Amino acid sequence: MTKADIVEAVYREIGVAKKEAAIIVDTVFEAIRAKLEGGESVKISRFGNFNIRNKVPRRGRNPKTGEEIEITARKVLTFKPSQILRERVRDGQTD
């Protein structure tokens, strides 16, 4: 699914102009991005949780050469689906 598909779904579901649907989708994505960028979690009821997780530096190995390297500390985005979403995907339900 692409952003254009989401805009199309919003357009069909609530009956606003496609340009307005695109603004709505962009606004929602921007709000989610801003909260995550600020280090906050985003919880969407019946869908799931987006979190930023800090990973500590660690030793790793280059699989090609076998050379040991330092993997730097970084932030990663994680998503944990809600139980409802997991069950619906598992059972193949659509609405």
mmCIF file of C-alpha atoms in Angstrom:
data_model
loop_
_atom_site.group_PDB
_atom_site.id
_atom_site.type_symbol
_atom_site.label_atom_id
_atom_site.label_comp_id
_atom_site.label_asym_id
_atom_site.label_seq_id
_atom_site.Cartn_x
_atom_site.Cartn_y
_atom_site.Cartn_z
ATOM 1 C CA MET A 1 0.000 0.000 0.000
ATOM 2 C CA THR A 2 1.282 3.432 -0.899
ATOM 3 C CA LYS A 3 0.462 6.878 0.428
ATOM 4 C CA ALA A 4 -1.626 7.427 -2.722
ATOM 5 C CA ASP A 5 -3.658 4.325 -1.817
ATOM 6 C CA ILE A 6 -4.287 5.736 1.658
ATOM 7 C CA VAL A 7 -5.365 9.083 0.171
ATOM 8 C CA GLU A 8 -7.732 7.209 -2.149
ATOM 9 C CA ALA A 9 -9.199 5.261 0.792
ATOM 10 C CA VAL A 10 -9.764 8.473 2.781
ATOM 11 C CA TYR A 11 -11.327 10.087 -0.305
ATOM 12 C CA ARG A 12 -13.760 7.195 -0.771
ATOM 13 C CA GLU A 13 -14.552 6.694 2.916
ATOM 14 C CA ILE A 14 -15.313 10.245 4.021
ATOM 15 C CA GLY A 15 -16.187 11.814 0.679
ATOM 16 C CA VAL A 16 -13.892 14.836 0.694
ATOM 17 C CA ALA A 17 -11.997 16.062 -2.358
ATOM 18 C CA LYS A 18 -8.829 14.156 -3.163
ATOM 19 C CA LYS A 19 -6.757 17.260 -2.451
ATOM 20 C CA GLU A 20 -8.333 17.532 1.019
ATOM 21 C CA ALA A 21 -7.817 13.805 1.607
ATOM 22 C CA ALA A 22 -4.127 14.241 0.738
ATOM 23 C CA ILE A 23 -3.860 17.111 3.236
ATOM 24 C CA ILE A 24 -5.485 14.971 5.939
ATOM 25 C CA VAL A 25 -3.112 12.058 5.304
ATOM 26 C CA ASP A 26 -0.066 14.350 5.209
ATOM 27 C CA THR A 27 -1.146 16.013 8.459
ATOM 28 C CA VAL A 28 -1.541 12.671 10.241
ATOM 29 C CA PHE A 29 1.841 11.423 9.005
ATOM 30 C CA GLU A 30 3.509 14.703 9.981
ATOM 31 C CA ALA A 31 2.018 14.541 13.500
ATOM 32 C CA ILE A 32 3.278 10.964 13.934
ATOM 33 C CA ARG A 33 6.726 11.877 12.580
ATOM 34 C CA ALA A 34 7.021 14.932 14.856
ATOM 35 C CA LYS A 35 6.182 12.953 17.986
ATOM 36 C CA LEU A 36 8.609 10.152 17.112
ATOM 37 C CA GLU A 37 11.325 12.643 16.220
ATOM 38 C CA GLY A 38 10.801 14.233 19.641
ATOM 39 C CA GLY A 39 11.371 10.866 21.302
ATOM 40 C CA GLU A 40 7.727 10.227 22.194
ATOM 41 C CA SER A 41 5.790 7.027 21.601
ATOM 42 C CA VAL A 42 2.788 6.981 19.281
ATOM 43 C CA LYS A 43 -0.096 4.711 20.254
ATOM 44 C CA ILE A 44 -2.912 4.185 17.781
ATOM 45 C CA SER A 45 -5.819 2.341 19.345
ATOM 46 C CA ARG A 46 -6.687 -0.979 17.661
ATOM 47 C CA PHE A 47 -3.604 -0.618 15.413
ATOM 48 C CA GLY A 48 -0.372 -0.579 17.405
ATOM 49 C CA ASN A 49 2.482 1.344 18.994
ATOM 50 C CA PHE A 50 5.443 3.093 17.399
ATOM 51 C CA ASN A 51 8.453 3.605 19.678
ATOM 52 C CA ILE A 52 11.991 4.899 19.430
ATOM 53 C CA ARG A 53 14.506 2.526 20.996
ATOM 54 C CA ASN A 54 18.082 3.420 21.841
ATOM 55 C CA LYS A 55 20.593 0.747 20.904
ATOM 56 C CA VAL A 56 23.928 0.703 22.675
ATOM 57 C CA PRO A 57 27.239 0.378 20.818
ATOM 58 C CA ARG A 58 28.479 -3.184 20.430
ATOM 59 C CA ARG A 59 31.178 -5.270 18.845
ATOM 60 C CA GLY A 60 30.351 -6.868 15.530
ATOM 61 C CA ARG A 61 32.085 -8.731 12.768
ATOM 62 C CA ASN A 62 32.315 -7.975 9.064
ATOM 63 C CA PRO A 63 30.917 -11.188 7.540
ATOM 64 C CA LYS A 64 33.001 -10.752 4.395
ATOM 65 C CA THR A 65 36.407 -10.286 6.022
ATOM 66 C CA GLY A 66 35.840 -11.575 9.561
ATOM 67 C CA GLU A 67 37.291 -8.302 10.892
ATOM 68 C CA GLU A 68 35.874 -7.091 14.217
ATOM 69 C CA ILE A 69 34.184 -3.697 14.057
ATOM 70 C CA GLU A 70 32.413 -1.336 16.448
ATOM 71 C CA ILE A 71 28.712 -0.935 15.695
ATOM 72 C CA THR A 72 27.792 2.566 16.839
ATOM 73 C CA ALA A 73 24.967 3.529 19.174
ATOM 74 C CA ARG A 74 21.823 4.524 17.334
ATOM 75 C CA LYS A 75 18.092 5.026 17.601
ATOM 76 C CA VAL A 76 15.736 2.618 15.858
ATOM 77 C CA LEU A 77 12.033 2.858 15.179
ATOM 78 C CA THR A 78 9.996 -0.119 16.357
ATOM 79 C CA PHE A 79 6.365 -1.033 15.769
ATOM 80 C CA LYS A 80 4.361 -3.406 17.907
ATOM 81 C CA PRO A 81 0.953 -4.292 16.453
ATOM 82 C CA SER A 82 -2.046 -4.412 18.754
ATOM 83 C CA GLN A 83 -3.579 -7.752 19.666
ATOM 84 C CA ILE A 84 -6.638 -6.826 17.573
ATOM 85 C CA LEU A 85 -4.494 -6.143 14.487
ATOM 86 C CA ARG A 86 -2.497 -9.355 14.967
ATOM 87 C CA GLU A 87 -5.684 -11.422 15.217
ATOM 88 C CA ARG A 88 -7.291 -9.780 12.191
ATOM 89 C CA VAL A 89 -4.184 -10.295 10.046
ATOM 90 C CA ARG A 90 -3.832 -13.888 11.252
ATOM 91 C CA ASP A 91 -7.501 -14.649 10.555
ATOM 92 C CA GLY A 92 -7.534 -12.770 7.239
ATOM 93 C CA GLN A 93 -10.427 -10.501 8.206
ATOM 94 C CA THR A 94 -11.144 -7.368 6.199
ATOM 95 C CA ASP A 95 -13.625 -4.567 6.707
#
